[in-house]
Short mmCIF file of C-alpha atoms in Angstrom, two decimals:
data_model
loop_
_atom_site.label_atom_id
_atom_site.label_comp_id
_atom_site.label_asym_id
_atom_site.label_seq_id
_atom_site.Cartn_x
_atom_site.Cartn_y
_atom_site.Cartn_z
CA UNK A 18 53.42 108.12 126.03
CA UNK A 19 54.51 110.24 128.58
CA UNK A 20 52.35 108.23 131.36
CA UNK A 21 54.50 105.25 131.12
CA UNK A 22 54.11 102.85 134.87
CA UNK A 23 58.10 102.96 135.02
CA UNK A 24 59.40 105.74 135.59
CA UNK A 25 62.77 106.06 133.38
CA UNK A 26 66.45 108.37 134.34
CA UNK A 27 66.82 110.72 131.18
CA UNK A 28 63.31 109.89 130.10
CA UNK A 29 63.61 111.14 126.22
CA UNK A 30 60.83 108.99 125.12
CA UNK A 31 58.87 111.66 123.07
CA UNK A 32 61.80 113.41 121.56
CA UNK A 33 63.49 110.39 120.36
CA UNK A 34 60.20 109.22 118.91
CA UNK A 35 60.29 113.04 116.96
CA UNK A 36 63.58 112.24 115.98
CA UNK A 37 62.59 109.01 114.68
CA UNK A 38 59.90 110.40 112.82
CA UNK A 39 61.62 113.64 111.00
CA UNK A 40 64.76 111.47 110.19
CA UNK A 41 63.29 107.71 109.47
CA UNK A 42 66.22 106.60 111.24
CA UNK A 43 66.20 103.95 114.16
CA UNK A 44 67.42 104.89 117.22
CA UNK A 45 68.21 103.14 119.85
CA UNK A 46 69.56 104.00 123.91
CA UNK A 47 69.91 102.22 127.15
CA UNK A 48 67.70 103.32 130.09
CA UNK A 49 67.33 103.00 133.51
CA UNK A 50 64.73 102.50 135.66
CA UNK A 51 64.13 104.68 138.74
CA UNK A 52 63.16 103.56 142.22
CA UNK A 53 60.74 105.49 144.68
CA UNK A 54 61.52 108.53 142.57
CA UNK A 55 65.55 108.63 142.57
CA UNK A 56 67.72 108.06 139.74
CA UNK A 57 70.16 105.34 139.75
CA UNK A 58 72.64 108.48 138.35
CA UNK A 59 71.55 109.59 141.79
CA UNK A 60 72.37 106.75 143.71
CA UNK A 61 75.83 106.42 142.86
CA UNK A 62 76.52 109.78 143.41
CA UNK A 63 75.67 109.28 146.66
CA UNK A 64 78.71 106.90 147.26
CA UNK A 65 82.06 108.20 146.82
CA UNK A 66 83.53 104.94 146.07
CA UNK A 67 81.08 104.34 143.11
CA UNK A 68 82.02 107.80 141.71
CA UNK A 69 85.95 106.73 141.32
CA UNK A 70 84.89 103.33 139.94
CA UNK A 71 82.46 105.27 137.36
CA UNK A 72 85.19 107.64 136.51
CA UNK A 73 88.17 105.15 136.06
CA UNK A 74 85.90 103.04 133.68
CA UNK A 75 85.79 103.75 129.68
CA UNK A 76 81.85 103.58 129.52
CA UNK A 77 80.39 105.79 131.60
CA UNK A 78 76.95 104.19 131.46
CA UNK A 79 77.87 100.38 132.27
CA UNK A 80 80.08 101.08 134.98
CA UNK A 81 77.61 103.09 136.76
CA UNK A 82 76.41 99.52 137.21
CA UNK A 83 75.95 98.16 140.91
CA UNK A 84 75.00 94.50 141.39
CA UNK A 85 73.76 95.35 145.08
CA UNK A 86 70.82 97.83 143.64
CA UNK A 87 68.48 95.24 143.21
CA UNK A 88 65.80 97.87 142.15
CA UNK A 89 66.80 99.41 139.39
CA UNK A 90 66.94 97.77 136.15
CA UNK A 91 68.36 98.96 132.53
CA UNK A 92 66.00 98.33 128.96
CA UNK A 93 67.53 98.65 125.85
CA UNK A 94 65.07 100.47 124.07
CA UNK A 95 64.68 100.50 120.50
CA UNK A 96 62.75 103.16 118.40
CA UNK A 97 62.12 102.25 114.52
CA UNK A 98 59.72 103.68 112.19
CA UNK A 99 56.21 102.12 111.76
CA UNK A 100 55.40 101.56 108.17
CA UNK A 101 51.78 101.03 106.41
CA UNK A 102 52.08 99.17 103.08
CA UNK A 103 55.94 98.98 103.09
CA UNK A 104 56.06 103.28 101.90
CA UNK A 105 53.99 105.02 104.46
CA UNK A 106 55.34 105.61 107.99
CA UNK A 107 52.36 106.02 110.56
CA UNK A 108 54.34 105.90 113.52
CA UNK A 109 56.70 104.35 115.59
CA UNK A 110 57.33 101.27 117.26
CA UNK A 111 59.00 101.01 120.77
CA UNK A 112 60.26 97.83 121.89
CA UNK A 113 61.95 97.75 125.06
CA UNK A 114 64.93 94.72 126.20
CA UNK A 115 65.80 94.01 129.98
CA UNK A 116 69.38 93.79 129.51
CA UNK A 117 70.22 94.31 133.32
CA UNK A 118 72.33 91.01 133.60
CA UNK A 119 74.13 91.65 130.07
CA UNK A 120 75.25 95.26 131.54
CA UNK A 121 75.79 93.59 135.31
CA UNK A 122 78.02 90.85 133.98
CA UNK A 123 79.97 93.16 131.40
CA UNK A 124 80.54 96.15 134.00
CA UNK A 125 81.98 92.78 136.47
CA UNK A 126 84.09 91.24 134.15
CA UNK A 127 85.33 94.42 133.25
CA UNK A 128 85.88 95.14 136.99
CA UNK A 129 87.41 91.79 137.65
CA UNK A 130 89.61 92.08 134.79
CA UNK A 131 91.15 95.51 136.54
CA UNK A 132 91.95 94.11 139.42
CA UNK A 133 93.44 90.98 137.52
CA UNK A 134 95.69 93.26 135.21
CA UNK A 135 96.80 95.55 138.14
CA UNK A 136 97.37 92.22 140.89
CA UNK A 137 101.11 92.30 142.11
CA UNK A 138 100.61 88.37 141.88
CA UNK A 139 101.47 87.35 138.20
CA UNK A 140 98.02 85.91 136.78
CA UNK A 141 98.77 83.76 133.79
CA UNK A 142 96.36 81.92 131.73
CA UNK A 143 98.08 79.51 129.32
CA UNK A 144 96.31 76.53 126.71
CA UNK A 145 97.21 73.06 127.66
CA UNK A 146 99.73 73.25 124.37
CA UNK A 147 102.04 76.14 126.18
CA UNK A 148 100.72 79.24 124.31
CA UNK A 149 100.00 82.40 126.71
CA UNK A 150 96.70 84.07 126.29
CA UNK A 151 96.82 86.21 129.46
CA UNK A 152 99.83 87.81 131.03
CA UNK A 153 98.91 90.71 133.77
CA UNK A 154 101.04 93.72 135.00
CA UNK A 155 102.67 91.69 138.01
CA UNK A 156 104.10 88.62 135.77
CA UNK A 157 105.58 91.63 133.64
CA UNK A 158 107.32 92.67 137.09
CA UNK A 159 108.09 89.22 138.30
CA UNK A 160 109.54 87.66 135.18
CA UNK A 161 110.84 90.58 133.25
CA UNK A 162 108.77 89.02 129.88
CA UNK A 163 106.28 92.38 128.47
CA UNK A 164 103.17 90.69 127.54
CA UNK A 165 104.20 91.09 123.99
CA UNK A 166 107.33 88.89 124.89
CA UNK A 167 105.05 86.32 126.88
CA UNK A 168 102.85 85.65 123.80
CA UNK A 169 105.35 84.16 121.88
CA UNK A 170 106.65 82.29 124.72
CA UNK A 171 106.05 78.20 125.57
CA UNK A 172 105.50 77.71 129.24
CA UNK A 173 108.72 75.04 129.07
CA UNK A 174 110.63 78.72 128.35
CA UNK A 175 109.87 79.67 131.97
CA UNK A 176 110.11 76.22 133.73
CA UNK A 177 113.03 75.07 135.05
CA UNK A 178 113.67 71.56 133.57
CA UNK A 179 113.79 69.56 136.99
CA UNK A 180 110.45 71.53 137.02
CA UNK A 181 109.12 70.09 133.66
CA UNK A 182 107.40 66.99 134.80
CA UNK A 183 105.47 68.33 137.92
CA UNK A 184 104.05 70.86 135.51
CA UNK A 185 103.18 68.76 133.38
CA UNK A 186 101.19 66.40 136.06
CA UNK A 187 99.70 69.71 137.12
CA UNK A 188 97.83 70.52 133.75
CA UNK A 189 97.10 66.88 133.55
CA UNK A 190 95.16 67.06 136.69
CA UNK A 191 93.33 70.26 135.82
CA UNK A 192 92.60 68.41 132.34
CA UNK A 193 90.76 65.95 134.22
CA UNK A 194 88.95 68.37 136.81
CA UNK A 195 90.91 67.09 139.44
CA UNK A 196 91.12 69.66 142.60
CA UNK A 197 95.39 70.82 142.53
CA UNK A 198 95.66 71.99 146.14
CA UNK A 199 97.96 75.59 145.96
CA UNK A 200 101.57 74.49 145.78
CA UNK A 201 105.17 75.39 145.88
CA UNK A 202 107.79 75.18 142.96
CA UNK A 203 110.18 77.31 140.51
CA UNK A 204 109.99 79.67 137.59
CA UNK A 205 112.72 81.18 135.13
CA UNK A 206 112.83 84.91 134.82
CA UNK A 207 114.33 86.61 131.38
CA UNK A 208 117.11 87.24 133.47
CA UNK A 209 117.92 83.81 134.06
CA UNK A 210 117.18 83.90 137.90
CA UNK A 211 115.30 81.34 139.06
CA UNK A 212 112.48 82.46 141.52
CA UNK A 213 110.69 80.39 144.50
CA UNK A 214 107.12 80.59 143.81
CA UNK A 215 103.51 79.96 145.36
CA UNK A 216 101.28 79.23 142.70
CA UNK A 217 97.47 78.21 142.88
CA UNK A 218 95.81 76.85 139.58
CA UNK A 219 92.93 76.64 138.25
CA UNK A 220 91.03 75.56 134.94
CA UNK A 221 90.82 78.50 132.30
CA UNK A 222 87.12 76.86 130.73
CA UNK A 223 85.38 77.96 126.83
CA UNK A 224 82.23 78.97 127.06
CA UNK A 225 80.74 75.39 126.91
CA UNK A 226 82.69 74.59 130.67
CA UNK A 227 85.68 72.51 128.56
CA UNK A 228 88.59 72.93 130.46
CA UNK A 229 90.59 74.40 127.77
CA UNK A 230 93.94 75.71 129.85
CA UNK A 231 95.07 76.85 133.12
CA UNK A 232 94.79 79.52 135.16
CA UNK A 233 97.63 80.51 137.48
CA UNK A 234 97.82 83.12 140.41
CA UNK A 235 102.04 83.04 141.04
CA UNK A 236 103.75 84.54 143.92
CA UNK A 237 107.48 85.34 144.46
CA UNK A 238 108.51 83.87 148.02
CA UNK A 239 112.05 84.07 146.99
CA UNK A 240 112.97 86.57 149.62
CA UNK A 241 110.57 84.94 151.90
CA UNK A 242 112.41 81.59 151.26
CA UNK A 243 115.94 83.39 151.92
CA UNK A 244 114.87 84.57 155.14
CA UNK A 245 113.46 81.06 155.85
CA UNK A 246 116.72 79.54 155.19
CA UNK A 247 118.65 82.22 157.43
CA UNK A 248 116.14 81.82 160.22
CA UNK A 249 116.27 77.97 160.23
CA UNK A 250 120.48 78.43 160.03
CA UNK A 251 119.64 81.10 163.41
CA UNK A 252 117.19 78.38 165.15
CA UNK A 253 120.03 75.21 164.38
CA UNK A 254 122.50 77.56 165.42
CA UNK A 255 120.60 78.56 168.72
CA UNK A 256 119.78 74.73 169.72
CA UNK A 257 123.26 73.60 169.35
CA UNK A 258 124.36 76.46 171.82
CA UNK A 259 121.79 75.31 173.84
CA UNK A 260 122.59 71.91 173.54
CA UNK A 261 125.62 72.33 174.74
CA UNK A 262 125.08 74.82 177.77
CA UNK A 263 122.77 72.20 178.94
CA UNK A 264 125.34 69.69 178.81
CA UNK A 265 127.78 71.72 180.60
CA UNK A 266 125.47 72.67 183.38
CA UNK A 267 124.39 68.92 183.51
CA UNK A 268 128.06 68.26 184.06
CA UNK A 269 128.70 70.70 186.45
CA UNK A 270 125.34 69.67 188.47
CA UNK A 271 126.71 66.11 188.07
CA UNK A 272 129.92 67.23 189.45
CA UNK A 273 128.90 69.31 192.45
CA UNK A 274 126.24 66.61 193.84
CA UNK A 275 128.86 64.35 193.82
CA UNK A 276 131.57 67.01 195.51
CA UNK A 277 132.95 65.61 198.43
CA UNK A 278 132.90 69.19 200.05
CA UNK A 279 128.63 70.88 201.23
CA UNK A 280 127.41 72.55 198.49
CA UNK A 281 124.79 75.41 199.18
CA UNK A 282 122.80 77.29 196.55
CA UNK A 283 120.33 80.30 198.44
CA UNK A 284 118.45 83.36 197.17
CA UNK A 285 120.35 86.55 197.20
CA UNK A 286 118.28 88.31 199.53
CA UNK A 287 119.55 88.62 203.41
CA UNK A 288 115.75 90.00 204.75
CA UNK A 289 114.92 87.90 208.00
CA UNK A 290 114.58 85.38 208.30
CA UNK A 291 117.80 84.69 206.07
CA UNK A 292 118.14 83.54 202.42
CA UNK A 293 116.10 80.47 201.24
CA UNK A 294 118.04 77.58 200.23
CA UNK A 295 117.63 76.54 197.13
CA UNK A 296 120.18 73.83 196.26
CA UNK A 297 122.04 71.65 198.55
CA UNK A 298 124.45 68.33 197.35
CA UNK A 299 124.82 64.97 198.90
CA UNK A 300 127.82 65.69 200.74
CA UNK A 301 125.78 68.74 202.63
CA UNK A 302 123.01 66.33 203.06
CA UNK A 303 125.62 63.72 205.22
CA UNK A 304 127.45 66.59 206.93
CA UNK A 305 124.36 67.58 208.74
CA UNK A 306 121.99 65.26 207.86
CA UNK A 307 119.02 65.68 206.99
CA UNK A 308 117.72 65.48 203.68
CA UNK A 309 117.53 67.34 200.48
CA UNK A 310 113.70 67.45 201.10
CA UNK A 311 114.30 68.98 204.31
CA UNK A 312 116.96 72.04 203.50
CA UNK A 313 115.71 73.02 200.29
CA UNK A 314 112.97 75.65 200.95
CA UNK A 315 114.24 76.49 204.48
CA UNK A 316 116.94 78.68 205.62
CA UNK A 317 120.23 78.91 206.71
CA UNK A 318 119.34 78.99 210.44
CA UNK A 319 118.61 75.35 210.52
CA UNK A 320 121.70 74.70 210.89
CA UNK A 321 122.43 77.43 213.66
CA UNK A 322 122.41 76.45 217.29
CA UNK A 323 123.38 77.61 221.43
CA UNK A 324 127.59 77.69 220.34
CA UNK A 325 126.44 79.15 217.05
CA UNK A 326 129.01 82.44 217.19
CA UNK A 327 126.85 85.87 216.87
CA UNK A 328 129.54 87.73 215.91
CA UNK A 329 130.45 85.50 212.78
CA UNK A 330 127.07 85.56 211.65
CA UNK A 331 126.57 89.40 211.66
CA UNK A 332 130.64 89.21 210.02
CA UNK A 333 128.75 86.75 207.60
CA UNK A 334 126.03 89.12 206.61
CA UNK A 335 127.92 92.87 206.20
CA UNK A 336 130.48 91.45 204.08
CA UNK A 337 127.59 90.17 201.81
CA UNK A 338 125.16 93.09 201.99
CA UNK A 339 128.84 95.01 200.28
CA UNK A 340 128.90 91.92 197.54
CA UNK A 341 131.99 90.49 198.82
CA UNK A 342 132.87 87.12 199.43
CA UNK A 343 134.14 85.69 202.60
CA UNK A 344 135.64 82.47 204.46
CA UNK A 345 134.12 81.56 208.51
CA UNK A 346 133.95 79.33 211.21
CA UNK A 347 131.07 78.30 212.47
CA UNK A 348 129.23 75.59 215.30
CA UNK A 349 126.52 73.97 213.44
CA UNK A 350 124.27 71.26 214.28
CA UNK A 351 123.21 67.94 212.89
CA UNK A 352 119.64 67.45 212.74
CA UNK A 353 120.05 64.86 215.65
CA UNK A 354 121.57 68.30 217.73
CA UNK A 355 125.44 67.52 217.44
CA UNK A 356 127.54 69.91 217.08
CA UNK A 357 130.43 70.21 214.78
CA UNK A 358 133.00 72.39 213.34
CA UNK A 359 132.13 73.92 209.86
CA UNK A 360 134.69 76.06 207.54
CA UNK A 361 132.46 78.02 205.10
CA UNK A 362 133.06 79.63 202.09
CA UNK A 363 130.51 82.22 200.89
CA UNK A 364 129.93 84.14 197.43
CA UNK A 365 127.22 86.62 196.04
CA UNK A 366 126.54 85.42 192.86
CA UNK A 367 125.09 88.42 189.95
CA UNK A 368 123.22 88.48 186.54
CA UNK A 369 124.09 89.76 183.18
CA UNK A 370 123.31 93.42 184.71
CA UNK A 371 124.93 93.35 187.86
CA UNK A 372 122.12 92.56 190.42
CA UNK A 373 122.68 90.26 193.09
CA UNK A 374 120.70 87.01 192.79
CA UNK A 375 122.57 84.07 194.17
CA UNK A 376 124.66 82.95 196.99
CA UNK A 377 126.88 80.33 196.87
CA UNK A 378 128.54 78.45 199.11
CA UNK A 379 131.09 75.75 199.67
CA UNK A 380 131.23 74.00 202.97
CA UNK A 381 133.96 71.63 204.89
CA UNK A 382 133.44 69.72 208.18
CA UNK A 383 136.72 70.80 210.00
CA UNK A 384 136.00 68.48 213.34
CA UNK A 385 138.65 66.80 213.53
CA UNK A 386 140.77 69.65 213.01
CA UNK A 387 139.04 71.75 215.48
CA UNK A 388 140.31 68.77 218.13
CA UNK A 389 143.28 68.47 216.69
CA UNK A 390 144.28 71.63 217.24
CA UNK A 391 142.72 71.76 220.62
CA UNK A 392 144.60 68.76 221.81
CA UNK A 393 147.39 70.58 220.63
CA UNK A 394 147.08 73.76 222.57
CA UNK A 395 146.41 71.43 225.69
CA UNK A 396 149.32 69.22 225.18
CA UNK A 397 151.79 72.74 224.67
CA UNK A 398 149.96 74.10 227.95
CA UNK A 399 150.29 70.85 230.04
CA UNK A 400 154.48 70.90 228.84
CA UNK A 401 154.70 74.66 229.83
CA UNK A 402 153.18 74.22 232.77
CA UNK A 403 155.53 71.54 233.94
CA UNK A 404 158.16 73.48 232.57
CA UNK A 405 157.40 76.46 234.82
#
């Protein structure tokens, strides 16, 4: 007996059998199989994680259960007296009973219903009349209701009313195996409050695959609905401010490309060879004519010519280099090389932080004031000189 082809953890064979014998009682005990001369004992104490879920679990033998060791294999075997002529015991009878899949399936529900009970999701399983037959640890937290309380609960007592009828299409659906995609909706707390929930359903089935009630998986999203609602308030609030910056810089665009005064918009560098321009407005574009096409992206210089006064220029660029603003007169030239008279008004323009990053400036063609007031120095000379 001892020369058995499987090899057995805990083999007791030949004791038991003794027992058996000097008692006349049956006796039975579940065995395991061993696999190229280890123990599944011996296995799982070679994983640390299987030791916590063997010593968490009320029966030390089924949890030791592990669906991925294919090898091993647990018999239910049964010793019972063998009797001659219904008085006379002549031996024993050992019957062994794979019940590998009974002890897999019992140590996995058992698991599964763990991690069910301890979820921080409320998992509810309710009949299609109302009554609660399941209530975990996180619907306790989430609604208040102990799972004493829940049990003699309907499921209307934690529905909002305006709520009533899409529950009710719900279990109708899952009453005719229809697929309920996960979905959003309300539930009533003992408190009174009514929580935002996530909920994904399922059919709760007898043992025949009758759909006999639901099974829900509910999350609170209440916070996560509040912050929603704040952030969509932030986002509307945002847009309208943007809204309207954008229509007060379209008005002011719209107002200085129609200025009748030369508008200039350059980088607020002054590295050779000058700033690039980077906005110019129709009035600019007559005064010296060329183009938008042809300023933007060039510099100031373009403009600059022979009677083009050095000393204004380099007046022009230390007042800037110090930030400050400042008012010139300049020779420029037309593309087509004439000359004329320009009054310019310069500014450094700055960010949020300080730093430089703009010039602007506003431009007038004085001409005819130039001559003006060169006809009038000539006429006052020509007078004094006939005076004299």
């Amino acid at each position: 007996m001892t020369d058995l082809a499987i090899k057995v953890d805990n083999n007791t064979l030949v004791s038991d059998c003794q027992t058996v014998l000097a008692t006349y009682t049956p006796l039975e005990r579940e065995i395991w199989t061993q696999y190229d001369g280890v123990s599944q004992k011996e296995k799982l104490q070679s994983s640390s994680k299987l030791n916590r879920e063997a010593t968490t679990a009320s029966n030390t033998r089924s949890s030791s259960v592990d669906s991925s060791q294919k090898s091993s294999c647990c018999f239910l075997r049964r010793i019972v007296p063998y009797l001659t002529n219904g008085i006379k015991i002549e031996g024993v009878v050992v019957s062994f009973v794979d019940i590998t899949e009974r002890i897999t399936a019992d140590f996995q529900a058992r698991r599964l219903a763990t991690v069910l009970r301890d979820s921080n999701d409320a998992i509810i399983v309710q009949t299609f009349d109302g009554d609660f037959v399941a209530w975990n640890r996180g619907a306790e937290r989430m609604y208040g209701y102990s799972e004493k309380e829940a049990f003699k609960l309907k499921s209307k007592d934690y529905v909002p009313d305006d709520k009533w009828i899409e529950a009710a299409e719900v279990a109708h659906r899952i009453l005719l195996e229809q697929p309920v995609e996960p979905f959003e909706s309300q539930r009533k707390a003992k408190d009174g409050r009514c929580l935002d929930v996530q909920l994904t359903v399922a059919a709760y089935r007898d043992e025949f695959g009758k759909p006999i009630g639901i099974v829900s998986t509910e999350r609170d999203i209440s916070q996560h609905k509040v912050l929603l609602r704040k952030l969509q308030h932030l986002n509307a609030d945002l847009e309208n401010r943007v809204a309207k910056q954008v229509r007060e810089v379209r008005l002011l665009a719209h107002a200085i490309s129609h200025l009748a005064e030369g508008v200039m918009i350059t980088e607020g560098t002054l590295d050779f060879p000058g700033p690039k321009i980077l906005f110019v407005n129709d009035a600019l574009c007559r005064m010296t004519g060329y183009t938008q096409e042809e300023l933007v992206g060039s510099t100031p210089h373009i403009l600059y010519g022979p009677l083009t006064n050095l000393e204004s220029l380099e007046f022009i660029t230390r007042e800037l280099s110090s930030n400050r603003a400042c008012t010139v007169e300049l020779v420029n030239y037309q593309k087509d090389g004439t000359s004329y008279d320009n009054e310019l008004f310069i500014s450094p323009l700055f960010d949020e932080q300080g730093n430089r990053i703009n010039f602007v400036s506003i431009q007038r063609d004085v001409s005819e004031r130039a001559r003006a007031k060169t006809a009038l120095w000539q006429n006052l000379s020509s007078v004094m000189h006939s005076t004299v």
